[in-house]
Structures are given as C-alpha cells and as structure tokens.
Amino acid sequence: MRVAILAYDGCMGAEVLGLSDILLVANRISMMRTPDAPPPFSVTIIGTRAGQVRLAGGTQLLVAAPSPFDLLVVPAFDINSADDIASALADLDEEKALIRRAAGQRKVASICGGSLLLADAGILDGRQATTAWAFAGEMARRYPKVEVIPDAVLVRAGEIVTSGAFTAYGDLALQLIRDCAGTSLARAVGRFSLIDHRPRSQATYLDRRLSHRRRESFARAVSAWLEQRITERYRLETLAEAFNLSSRTLLRKFRAETGRSPLELLQDLRVEKAKLLLETTTLGVAQVASEVGYLDVATFSRLFARRTQLTPAAFRKRFKAIDVSVF
C-alpha cells in the first residue's frame, strides 16, 4: 500500500512521524518473516508542493510533492481554543483541495483533529466520523451534516477512516496493517511497539475541563450554578427560578447553546468530580457517590460506567495517582 501522509504548516509532527515509523516497523517485521516478499507499505510524507513545512512547535520538515498514492492520511493541527479552528482552517485551502481530489479516487484517513480538515473539505457530509474527544462537540456544532461519534477511537465510513485523539495514530497504524497485511502482523507490531491491539474507547479518558467548546455566557452560568450545588437533588423548576425563566424557556435556551439538557451537564459534572476523587483519594465508592449527589450506589455506578466505559473500581485501578517519590 502506498501511504501518503500530508504534512502542512502547524500540523502535529508526532502524528506524521509516529505513523510513518510504526509502518516502518511493520515493514521490518514483515521482511524478517518473509525475506523474499516486498514490504507491505511504501510511505511518503507530502505537502501540497515540495519544500519545507513548519510543524507545530516550530520544527522544520522537508516534504515531497504529491505523487501517486493509495491512501492519504491527514494529521491534526495545533489548536489552543475553538477560535483557532476557524483561523487554521482558513489557511488550509490548498490542503482541503488535495483532500477532495483524493477522496474522489482513493482512500482517506485522519488522525485526531485532522477530521476537522476532512469535514471542512466537505468529504464527511452524511457520514459517521470521530475526532479527538476534546473537539467532538465543536466538530458536531460546526458540521451538522456529519454524525460525530465522540467515544470512538476509529470510525470507518466507506473509504474514509477517522481516528480519535493524539496518539490514535497507533490505532490507525494497526488497522492499516490488519487491512493490508493481516492480523498476525498487526499483533506483532502492537507487541513490539507497546500498542494495545484491542478495540478501545475514548470515553475512559474524557475530561470535560479540557474540552474545546464555545463559552456561551448563559450555559456557563448554568454550569457554575449546578457545580456549586452538585450534591443537591436536581429540580428543573428550581434551576429555572434561579434564572427567572420558565422551565420550557430554560431548556430551549440551554439546548440551543449546547445541544444538551442541564441534567446531562450535571451528570457529566458529577462524573468528572467522581473521577477526580477516585484518582486522588481513598474514599470508598459509596462515599464517592455521596460526594457527587447519589445516595444509591448502583445508580451512580451505572451512570459512571455508561460515561467512562469502566466501573468506578476499574477506573480507580487504572488511573489511581502514583506516588512518584518511590522512583
């Protein structure tokens, strides 16, 4: 398979070079197994034209001009705020044109926020796609014709594959290896590279404090009000009275800004606080549930598992803070 990785000013260098290196490892292991067979991958790092590009962080990278390829892979660009998305995309018209041409004839894949470039190029309309969980809400708002699957690490929609957050280039690489050279080689590369070959979800790692979303004043005010009363029983009427609105008007206004209900937001706030308590304290699960407003541990545990894909105990086991003084 001829893989072209598109590098451009401001793109994330680790995604470009990480994917390239994992596919190189796949070639090496394949050639060790079958010395007379050709390597499964030919990888080229391209730009819209030959020359130098400046990666995010300032490193210069020499790229080739576009040449025939079977798959075009688009990495993410550096994003500091939601406003950065619009300005970055406005400067990438040539890259979007190349993506559109590739989508008409070949396979296309993206890593992390690279799916925003695919969406802005118009090739994800009517399709399912994923992106880094931190950008999923913003992507869904900007591109309503795209069905964003925020928890997924990989989404295949026809000849287009989108992958999740920053290090999902490893997941994408293993999928490409499975598709092109088989599961056995993908498992070998995963073991060599310490990449888990099993399907996983972004939900486990979600931290809504880092999510890129518009900071609407009304939604922010509602969020702050709820967070200050996180242990209290949720009553829509009480919330509406606090903002001098009818329940119907509050729901409509909040949903227009966020696409969600205040109760869904409250549940997210409670799960985020629970995750912090599980990571940083020795409180039992029942105590954690009480600290975030749940008297029934089973109800809390079901909500927690639905949001994170892990039980509270399993989450604590995976993410419990380590005392670095022992190292």
mmCIF file of C-alpha atoms in Angstrom:
data_model
loop_
_atom_site.group_PDB
_atom_site.id
_atom_site.type_symbol
_atom_site.label_atom_id
_atom_site.label_comp_id
_atom_site.label_asym_id
_atom_site.label_seq_id
_atom_site.Cartn_x
_atom_site.Cartn_y
_atom_site.Cartn_z
ATOM 1 C CA MET A 1 0.000 0.000 0.000
ATOM 2 C CA ARG A 2 1.288 3.421 -0.949
ATOM 3 C CA VAL A 3 0.609 5.722 2.010
ATOM 4 C CA ALA A 4 0.958 9.493 1.690
ATOM 5 C CA ILE A 5 0.965 11.445 4.959
ATOM 6 C CA LEU A 6 0.017 15.076 4.426
ATOM 7 C CA ALA A 7 2.218 17.499 6.372
ATOM 8 C CA TYR A 8 1.453 21.214 6.449
ATOM 9 C CA ASP A 9 2.343 24.303 8.469
ATOM 10 C CA GLY A 10 1.101 23.889 12.034
ATOM 11 C CA CYS A 11 0.371 20.161 11.899
ATOM 12 C CA MET A 12 1.276 17.816 14.753
ATOM 13 C CA GLY A 13 4.662 16.312 13.969
ATOM 14 C CA ALA A 14 4.340 13.251 16.205
ATOM 15 C CA GLU A 15 1.270 12.144 14.284
ATOM 16 C CA VAL A 16 3.120 12.455 10.974
ATOM 17 C CA LEU A 17 6.332 10.775 12.066
ATOM 18 C CA GLY A 18 4.722 8.354 14.534
ATOM 19 C CA LEU A 19 2.503 6.820 11.881
ATOM 20 C CA SER A 20 5.407 6.682 9.446
ATOM 21 C CA ASP A 21 7.640 4.936 11.981
ATOM 22 C CA ILE A 22 5.034 2.335 13.000
ATOM 23 C CA LEU A 23 4.508 1.404 9.361
ATOM 24 C CA LEU A 24 8.299 1.176 9.022
ATOM 25 C CA VAL A 25 8.325 -1.269 11.950
ATOM 26 C CA ALA A 26 5.624 -3.258 10.155
ATOM 27 C CA ASN A 27 7.839 -3.435 7.057
ATOM 28 C CA ARG A 28 10.831 -4.590 9.090
ATOM 29 C CA ILE A 29 8.924 -7.334 10.907
ATOM 30 C CA SER A 30 7.269 -8.464 7.672
ATOM 31 C CA MET A 31 10.637 -8.729 5.918
ATOM 32 C CA MET A 32 12.067 -10.707 8.845
ATOM 33 C CA ARG A 33 9.218 -13.196 8.477
ATOM 34 C CA THR A 34 9.237 -13.410 4.678
ATOM 35 C CA PRO A 35 12.532 -12.032 3.326
ATOM 36 C CA ASP A 36 11.610 -12.544 -0.316
ATOM 37 C CA ALA A 37 8.266 -10.716 -0.136
ATOM 38 C CA PRO A 38 8.004 -6.976 -0.801
ATOM 39 C CA PRO A 39 7.310 -4.765 2.245
ATOM 40 C CA PRO A 40 3.597 -4.092 2.703
ATOM 41 C CA PHE A 41 3.937 -0.301 2.912
ATOM 42 C CA SER A 42 5.552 2.486 0.954
ATOM 43 C CA VAL A 43 5.302 5.710 2.964
ATOM 44 C CA THR A 44 5.853 9.241 1.693
ATOM 45 C CA ILE A 45 5.440 12.468 3.639
ATOM 46 C CA ILE A 46 3.988 15.013 1.247
ATOM 47 C CA GLY A 47 2.821 18.599 1.154
ATOM 48 C CA THR A 48 0.685 20.359 -1.379
ATOM 49 C CA ARG A 49 4.046 21.037 -3.037
ATOM 50 C CA ALA A 50 7.654 20.046 -2.372
ATOM 51 C CA GLY A 51 9.574 22.099 0.181
ATOM 52 C CA GLN A 52 9.726 22.874 3.887
ATOM 53 C CA VAL A 53 6.794 22.949 6.296
ATOM 54 C CA ARG A 54 6.892 24.183 9.882
ATOM 55 C CA LEU A 55 5.361 21.669 12.263
ATOM 56 C CA ALA A 56 3.520 22.678 15.435
ATOM 57 C CA GLY A 57 6.249 23.703 17.860
ATOM 58 C CA GLY A 58 8.487 25.109 15.113
ATOM 59 C CA THR A 59 10.396 22.096 13.764
ATOM 60 C CA GLN A 60 11.049 22.249 10.024
ATOM 61 C CA LEU A 61 10.268 19.197 7.909
ATOM 62 C CA LEU A 62 11.150 18.586 4.270
ATOM 63 C CA VAL A 63 8.166 17.211 2.331
ATOM 64 C CA ALA A 64 7.747 15.810 -1.154
ATOM 65 C CA ALA A 65 5.292 16.930 -3.819
ATOM 66 C CA PRO A 66 2.168 14.771 -4.205
ATOM 67 C CA SER A 67 2.796 11.550 -6.125
ATOM 68 C CA PRO A 68 0.513 8.546 -6.767
ATOM 69 C CA PHE A 69 -0.780 7.002 -3.544
ATOM 70 C CA ASP A 70 -3.456 4.569 -2.357
ATOM 71 C CA LEU A 71 -4.194 6.271 0.959
ATOM 72 C CA LEU A 72 -3.912 9.882 2.095
ATOM 73 C CA VAL A 73 -3.558 10.403 5.866
ATOM 74 C CA VAL A 74 -4.313 13.830 7.343
ATOM 75 C CA PRO A 75 -2.922 14.692 10.808
ATOM 76 C CA ALA A 76 -4.281 17.293 13.227
ATOM 77 C CA PHE A 77 -3.254 20.918 13.503
ATOM 78 C CA ASP A 78 -2.323 22.728 16.711
ATOM 79 C CA ILE A 79 -5.419 24.039 18.488
ATOM 80 C CA ASN A 80 -5.396 26.236 21.575
ATOM 81 C CA SER A 81 -9.020 27.382 21.516
ATOM 82 C CA ALA A 82 -12.178 26.994 19.461
ATOM 83 C CA ASP A 83 -11.340 30.285 17.738
ATOM 84 C CA ASP A 84 -8.071 28.717 16.496
ATOM 85 C CA ILE A 85 -10.044 26.181 14.482
ATOM 86 C CA ALA A 86 -11.603 28.739 12.148
ATOM 87 C CA SER A 87 -8.352 30.648 11.594
ATOM 88 C CA ALA A 88 -6.341 27.475 10.990
ATOM 89 C CA LEU A 89 -8.854 26.042 8.526
ATOM 90 C CA ALA A 90 -8.994 29.328 6.619
ATOM 91 C CA ASP A 91 -5.269 28.987 5.845
ATOM 92 C CA LEU A 92 -5.517 25.422 4.520
ATOM 93 C CA ASP A 93 -7.464 25.808 1.273
ATOM 94 C CA GLU A 94 -4.804 24.014 -0.794
ATOM 95 C CA GLU A 95 -4.759 21.100 1.628
ATOM 96 C CA LYS A 96 -8.557 20.856 1.513
ATOM 97 C CA ALA A 97 -8.474 20.827 -2.278
ATOM 98 C CA LEU A 98 -5.969 17.952 -2.208
ATOM 99 C CA ILE A 99 -8.186 16.072 0.258
ATOM 100 C CA ARG A 100 -11.226 16.485 -2.010
ATOM 101 C CA ARG A 101 -9.286 15.192 -5.006
ATOM 102 C CA ALA A 102 -8.029 12.212 -3.028
ATOM 103 C CA ALA A 103 -11.492 11.372 -1.682
ATOM 104 C CA GLY A 104 -12.840 11.136 -5.205
ATOM 105 C CA GLN A 105 -10.348 8.473 -6.243
ATOM 106 C CA ARG A 106 -8.623 6.920 -3.237
ATOM 107 C CA LYS A 107 -8.887 6.138 0.459
ATOM 108 C CA VAL A 108 -8.527 8.928 3.021
ATOM 109 C CA ALA A 109 -7.824 8.750 6.760
ATOM 110 C CA SER A 110 -7.379 11.287 9.517
ATOM 111 C CA ILE A 111 -5.736 11.421 12.922
ATOM 112 C CA CYS A 112 -7.166 13.375 15.855
ATOM 113 C CA GLY A 113 -8.286 16.865 14.768
ATOM 114 C CA GLY A 114 -7.397 16.056 11.184
ATOM 115 C CA SER A 115 -11.041 15.047 10.833
ATOM 116 C CA LEU A 116 -11.920 18.750 11.123
ATOM 117 C CA LEU A 117 -9.962 19.295 7.913
ATOM 118 C CA LEU A 118 -11.832 16.447 6.247
ATOM 119 C CA ALA A 119 -15.144 17.873 7.414
ATOM 120 C CA ASP A 120 -14.250 21.376 6.240
ATOM 121 C CA ALA A 121 -13.314 19.915 2.866
ATOM 122 C CA GLY A 122 -16.864 18.526 2.697
ATOM 123 C CA ILE A 123 -15.993 14.837 2.383
ATOM 124 C CA LEU A 124 -17.609 13.758 5.672
ATOM 125 C CA ASP A 125 -21.115 15.046 4.945
ATOM 126 C CA GLY A 126 -23.658 12.292 5.545
ATOM 127 C CA ARG A 127 -21.027 10.057 7.157
ATOM 128 C CA GLN A 128 -20.088 8.966 10.649
ATOM 129 C CA ALA A 129 -16.737 10.204 11.929
ATOM 130 C CA THR A 130 -14.727 10.638 15.097
ATOM 131 C CA THR A 131 -12.119 13.094 16.283
ATOM 132 C CA ALA A 132 -10.262 13.875 19.498
ATOM 133 C CA TRP A 133 -12.846 13.810 22.293
ATOM 134 C CA ALA A 134 -11.892 17.370 23.251
ATOM 135 C CA PHE A 135 -13.032 18.647 19.842
ATOM 136 C CA ALA A 136 -16.067 16.410 19.304
ATOM 137 C CA GLY A 137 -18.655 18.924 20.488
ATOM 138 C CA GLU A 138 -17.166 21.719 18.430
ATOM 139 C CA MET A 139 -16.977 19.478 15.368
ATOM 140 C CA ALA A 140 -20.627 18.473 15.732
ATOM 141 C CA ARG A 141 -21.655 22.128 16.029
ATOM 142 C CA ARG A 142 -19.624 23.255 13.022
ATOM 143 C CA TYR A 143 -20.573 20.366 10.753
ATOM 144 C CA PRO A 144 -24.169 19.296 11.461
ATOM 145 C CA LYS A 145 -24.198 17.058 8.364
ATOM 146 C CA VAL A 146 -21.505 14.871 9.971
ATOM 147 C CA GLU A 147 -22.552 12.277 12.556
ATOM 148 C CA VAL A 148 -19.795 12.667 15.149
ATOM 149 C CA ILE A 149 -19.115 9.585 17.323
ATOM 150 C CA PRO A 150 -17.142 11.162 20.200
ATOM 151 C CA ASP A 151 -16.315 7.953 22.109
ATOM 152 C CA ALA A 152 -14.911 6.013 19.155
ATOM 153 C CA VAL A 153 -11.191 5.619 18.555
ATOM 154 C CA LEU A 154 -11.686 4.532 14.925
ATOM 155 C CA VAL A 155 -14.658 5.035 12.615
ATOM 156 C CA ARG A 156 -14.762 3.602 9.102
ATOM 157 C CA ALA A 157 -17.263 5.152 6.693
ATOM 158 C CA GLY A 158 -16.764 3.669 3.249
ATOM 159 C CA GLU A 159 -13.287 4.565 2.027
ATOM 160 C CA ILE A 160 -12.734 7.112 4.835
ATOM 161 C CA VAL A 161 -11.321 6.255 8.260
ATOM 162 C CA THR A 162 -11.200 8.813 11.066
ATOM 163 C CA SER A 163 -9.348 8.224 14.327
ATOM 164 C CA GLY A 164 -9.537 9.765 17.786
ATOM 165 C CA ALA A 165 -7.151 11.738 19.945
ATOM 166 C CA PHE A 166 -3.440 12.480 19.556
ATOM 167 C CA THR A 167 -1.881 9.012 19.970
ATOM 168 C CA ALA A 168 -4.608 7.314 17.939
ATOM 169 C CA TYR A 169 -2.087 7.261 15.085
ATOM 170 C CA GLY A 170 -1.043 3.975 16.707
ATOM 171 C CA ASP A 171 -4.575 2.577 16.469
ATOM 172 C CA LEU A 172 -4.839 3.780 12.876
ATOM 173 C CA ALA A 173 -1.486 2.196 12.008
ATOM 174 C CA LEU A 174 -2.548 -1.190 13.411
ATOM 175 C CA GLN A 175 -5.819 -1.011 11.493
ATOM 176 C CA LEU A 176 -3.949 -0.265 8.266
ATOM 177 C CA ILE A 177 -1.633 -3.202 8.967
ATOM 178 C CA ARG A 178 -4.598 -5.504 9.611
ATOM 179 C CA ASP A 179 -6.260 -4.370 6.387
ATOM 180 C CA CYS A 180 -3.141 -4.627 4.253
ATOM 181 C CA ALA A 181 -1.072 -7.424 5.774
ATOM 182 C CA GLY A 182 -3.245 -9.337 8.210
ATOM 183 C CA THR A 183 -3.970 -9.665 11.930
ATOM 184 C CA SER A 184 -0.804 -11.632 12.718
ATOM 185 C CA LEU A 185 1.492 -8.811 11.614
ATOM 186 C CA ALA A 186 -0.693 -6.215 13.368
ATOM 187 C CA ARG A 187 -0.407 -8.159 16.627
ATOM 188 C CA ALA A 188 3.364 -8.439 16.245
ATOM 189 C CA VAL A 189 3.743 -4.711 15.598
ATOM 190 C CA GLY A 190 1.454 -3.936 18.532
ATOM 191 C CA ARG A 191 3.550 -6.064 20.876
ATOM 192 C CA PHE A 192 6.807 -4.585 19.600
ATOM 193 C CA SER A 193 5.514 -1.003 19.848
ATOM 194 C CA LEU A 194 3.540 -1.433 23.105
ATOM 195 C CA ILE A 195 0.294 -0.502 21.351
ATOM 196 C CA ASP A 196 -2.832 -2.260 22.595
ATOM 197 C CA HIS A 197 -4.371 -4.008 19.594
ATOM 198 C CA ARG A 198 -7.741 -4.489 21.314
ATOM 199 C CA PRO A 199 -10.618 -2.130 20.479
ATOM 200 C CA ARG A 200 -10.911 0.697 22.986
ATOM 201 C CA SER A 201 -12.964 3.810 23.656
ATOM 202 C CA GLN A 202 -12.107 7.473 24.188
ATOM 203 C CA ALA A 203 -14.799 7.710 26.863
ATOM 204 C CA THR A 204 -12.426 6.366 29.519
ATOM 205 C CA TYR A 205 -10.071 9.322 29.031
ATOM 206 C CA LEU A 206 -12.596 12.147 28.619
ATOM 207 C CA ASP A 207 -12.022 15.228 30.797
ATOM 208 C CA ARG A 208 -14.636 17.889 30.063
ATOM 209 C CA ARG A 209 -12.474 20.577 31.679
ATOM 210 C CA LEU A 210 -10.243 20.299 28.606
ATOM 211 C CA SER A 211 -12.995 20.086 26.007
ATOM 212 C CA HIS A 212 -12.928 22.773 23.322
ATOM 213 C CA ARG A 213 -16.366 24.309 23.163
ATOM 214 C CA ARG A 214 -17.910 27.710 22.809
ATOM 215 C CA ARG A 215 -18.072 29.532 26.109
ATOM 216 C CA GLU A 216 -21.634 30.868 25.961
ATOM 217 C CA SER A 217 -22.399 33.098 28.920
ATOM 218 C CA PHE A 218 -25.798 31.547 29.721
ATOM 219 C CA ALA A 219 -24.594 27.941 29.540
ATOM 220 C CA ARG A 220 -21.519 28.836 31.577
ATOM 221 C CA ALA A 221 -23.679 30.472 34.225
ATOM 222 C CA VAL A 222 -25.964 27.427 34.422
ATOM 223 C CA SER A 223 -22.924 25.152 34.665
ATOM 224 C CA ALA A 224 -21.469 27.211 37.520
ATOM 225 C CA TRP A 225 -24.810 27.189 39.362
ATOM 226 C CA LEU A 226 -25.094 23.421 39.058
ATOM 227 C CA GLU A 227 -21.486 22.804 40.037
ATOM 228 C CA GLN A 228 -21.964 24.780 43.260
ATOM 229 C CA ARG A 229 -24.923 22.521 44.106
ATOM 230 C CA ILE A 230 -23.550 19.258 42.789
ATOM 231 C CA THR A 231 -24.756 17.193 45.758
ATOM 232 C CA GLU A 232 -28.295 18.610 45.754
ATOM 233 C CA ARG A 233 -31.218 16.852 44.133
ATOM 234 C CA TYR A 234 -31.779 18.157 40.608
ATOM 235 C CA ARG A 235 -35.040 20.029 40.117
ATOM 236 C CA LEU A 236 -35.602 21.769 36.801
ATOM 237 C CA GLU A 237 -38.136 24.119 38.375
ATOM 238 C CA THR A 238 -35.612 25.310 40.972
ATOM 239 C CA LEU A 239 -32.988 25.887 38.294
ATOM 240 C CA ALA A 240 -35.426 27.822 36.133
ATOM 241 C CA GLU A 241 -36.483 30.013 39.076
ATOM 242 C CA ALA A 242 -32.840 30.835 39.782
ATOM 243 C CA PHE A 243 -32.550 32.307 36.280
ATOM 244 C CA ASN A 244 -36.011 33.914 36.255
ATOM 245 C CA LEU A 245 -37.165 31.741 33.367
ATOM 246 C CA SER A 246 -39.872 29.197 32.799
ATOM 247 C CA SER A 247 -38.721 25.571 32.677
ATOM 248 C CA ARG A 248 -39.583 25.368 28.987
ATOM 249 C CA THR A 249 -37.642 28.545 28.128
ATOM 250 C CA LEU A 250 -34.598 27.479 30.129
ATOM 251 C CA LEU A 251 -34.490 24.083 28.423
ATOM 252 C CA ARG A 252 -34.879 25.639 24.979
ATOM 253 C CA LYS A 253 -32.216 28.291 25.587
ATOM 254 C CA PHE A 254 -29.735 25.871 27.119
ATOM 255 C CA ARG A 255 -30.215 23.267 24.400
ATOM 256 C CA ALA A 256 -29.853 25.900 21.656
ATOM 257 C CA GLU A 257 -26.420 26.811 23.012
ATOM 258 C CA THR A 258 -25.122 23.379 23.942
ATOM 259 C CA GLY A 259 -27.275 20.772 22.199
ATOM 260 C CA ARG A 260 -27.855 19.138 25.591
ATOM 261 C CA SER A 261 -30.028 19.383 28.691
ATOM 262 C CA PRO A 262 -28.949 20.799 32.074
ATOM 263 C CA LEU A 263 -29.425 17.345 33.616
ATOM 264 C CA GLU A 264 -26.976 15.812 31.125
ATOM 265 C CA LEU A 265 -24.484 18.525 32.013
ATOM 266 C CA LEU A 266 -24.981 17.893 35.734
ATOM 267 C CA GLN A 267 -24.375 14.190 35.231
ATOM 268 C CA ASP A 268 -21.139 14.993 33.413
ATOM 269 C CA LEU A 269 -20.045 17.325 36.219
ATOM 270 C CA ARG A 270 -20.755 14.623 38.781
ATOM 271 C CA VAL A 271 -18.817 12.001 36.836
ATOM 272 C CA GLU A 272 -15.844 14.370 36.430
ATOM 273 C CA LYS A 273 -15.754 15.052 40.170
ATOM 274 C CA ALA A 274 -16.091 11.337 40.891
ATOM 275 C CA LYS A 275 -13.162 10.581 38.593
ATOM 276 C CA LEU A 276 -11.036 13.112 40.462
ATOM 277 C CA LEU A 277 -11.982 11.615 43.825
ATOM 278 C CA LEU A 278 -11.259 8.087 42.628
ATOM 279 C CA GLU A 279 -7.856 9.172 41.328
ATOM 280 C CA THR A 280 -6.742 11.267 44.313
ATOM 281 C CA THR A 281 -8.456 9.923 47.463
ATOM 282 C CA THR A 282 -9.059 6.638 49.252
ATOM 283 C CA LEU A 283 -12.802 7.202 49.625
ATOM 284 C CA GLY A 284 -14.908 4.123 49.005
ATOM 285 C CA VAL A 285 -17.246 4.012 46.029
ATOM 286 C CA ALA A 286 -20.272 4.656 48.265
ATOM 287 C CA GLN A 287 -18.569 7.717 49.747
ATOM 288 C CA VAL A 288 -17.625 8.988 46.293
ATOM 289 C CA ALA A 289 -21.220 8.517 45.166
ATOM 290 C CA SER A 290 -22.435 10.542 48.146
ATOM 291 C CA GLU A 291 -19.896 13.313 47.452
ATOM 292 C CA VAL A 292 -21.359 13.789 43.980
ATOM 293 C CA GLY A 293 -25.018 13.645 44.959
ATOM 294 C CA TYR A 294 -26.004 9.970 44.720
ATOM 295 C CA LEU A 295 -27.402 8.023 47.664
ATOM 296 C CA ASP A 296 -27.908 4.896 45.571
ATOM 297 C CA VAL A 297 -24.517 3.400 44.718
ATOM 298 C CA ALA A 298 -25.932 1.200 41.945
ATOM 299 C CA THR A 299 -27.416 4.218 40.135
ATOM 300 C CA PHE A 300 -24.119 6.088 40.420
ATOM 301 C CA SER A 301 -22.118 3.092 39.207
ATOM 302 C CA ARG A 302 -24.358 2.614 36.168
ATOM 303 C CA LEU A 303 -24.039 6.281 35.207
ATOM 304 C CA PHE A 304 -20.273 6.201 35.745
ATOM 305 C CA ALA A 305 -19.840 3.079 33.616
ATOM 306 C CA ARG A 306 -22.070 4.474 30.875
ATOM 307 C CA ARG A 307 -19.991 7.666 30.703
ATOM 308 C CA THR A 308 -16.496 6.132 31.028
ATOM 309 C CA GLN A 309 -16.841 2.505 29.862
ATOM 310 C CA LEU A 310 -15.326 1.453 33.217
ATOM 311 C CA THR A 311 -16.763 0.689 36.635
ATOM 312 C CA PRO A 312 -15.637 3.046 39.435
ATOM 313 C CA ALA A 313 -13.363 0.323 40.824
ATOM 314 C CA ALA A 314 -11.811 -0.397 37.434
ATOM 315 C CA PHE A 315 -11.308 3.321 36.812
ATOM 316 C CA ARG A 316 -9.508 3.713 40.149
ATOM 317 C CA LYS A 317 -7.282 0.729 39.410
ATOM 318 C CA ARG A 318 -6.246 2.191 36.056
ATOM 319 C CA PHE A 319 -5.833 5.857 36.982
ATOM 320 C CA LYS A 320 -5.073 5.952 40.715
ATOM 321 C CA ALA A 321 -2.371 8.588 41.291
ATOM 322 C CA ILE A 322 1.089 7.061 41.757
ATOM 323 C CA ASP A 323 3.431 8.268 44.487
ATOM 324 C CA VAL A 324 6.402 9.307 42.361
ATOM 325 C CA SER A 325 8.643 9.581 45.421
ATOM 326 C CA VAL A 326 9.226 5.828 45.253
ATOM 327 C CA PHE A 327 11.050 6.094 41.910
#
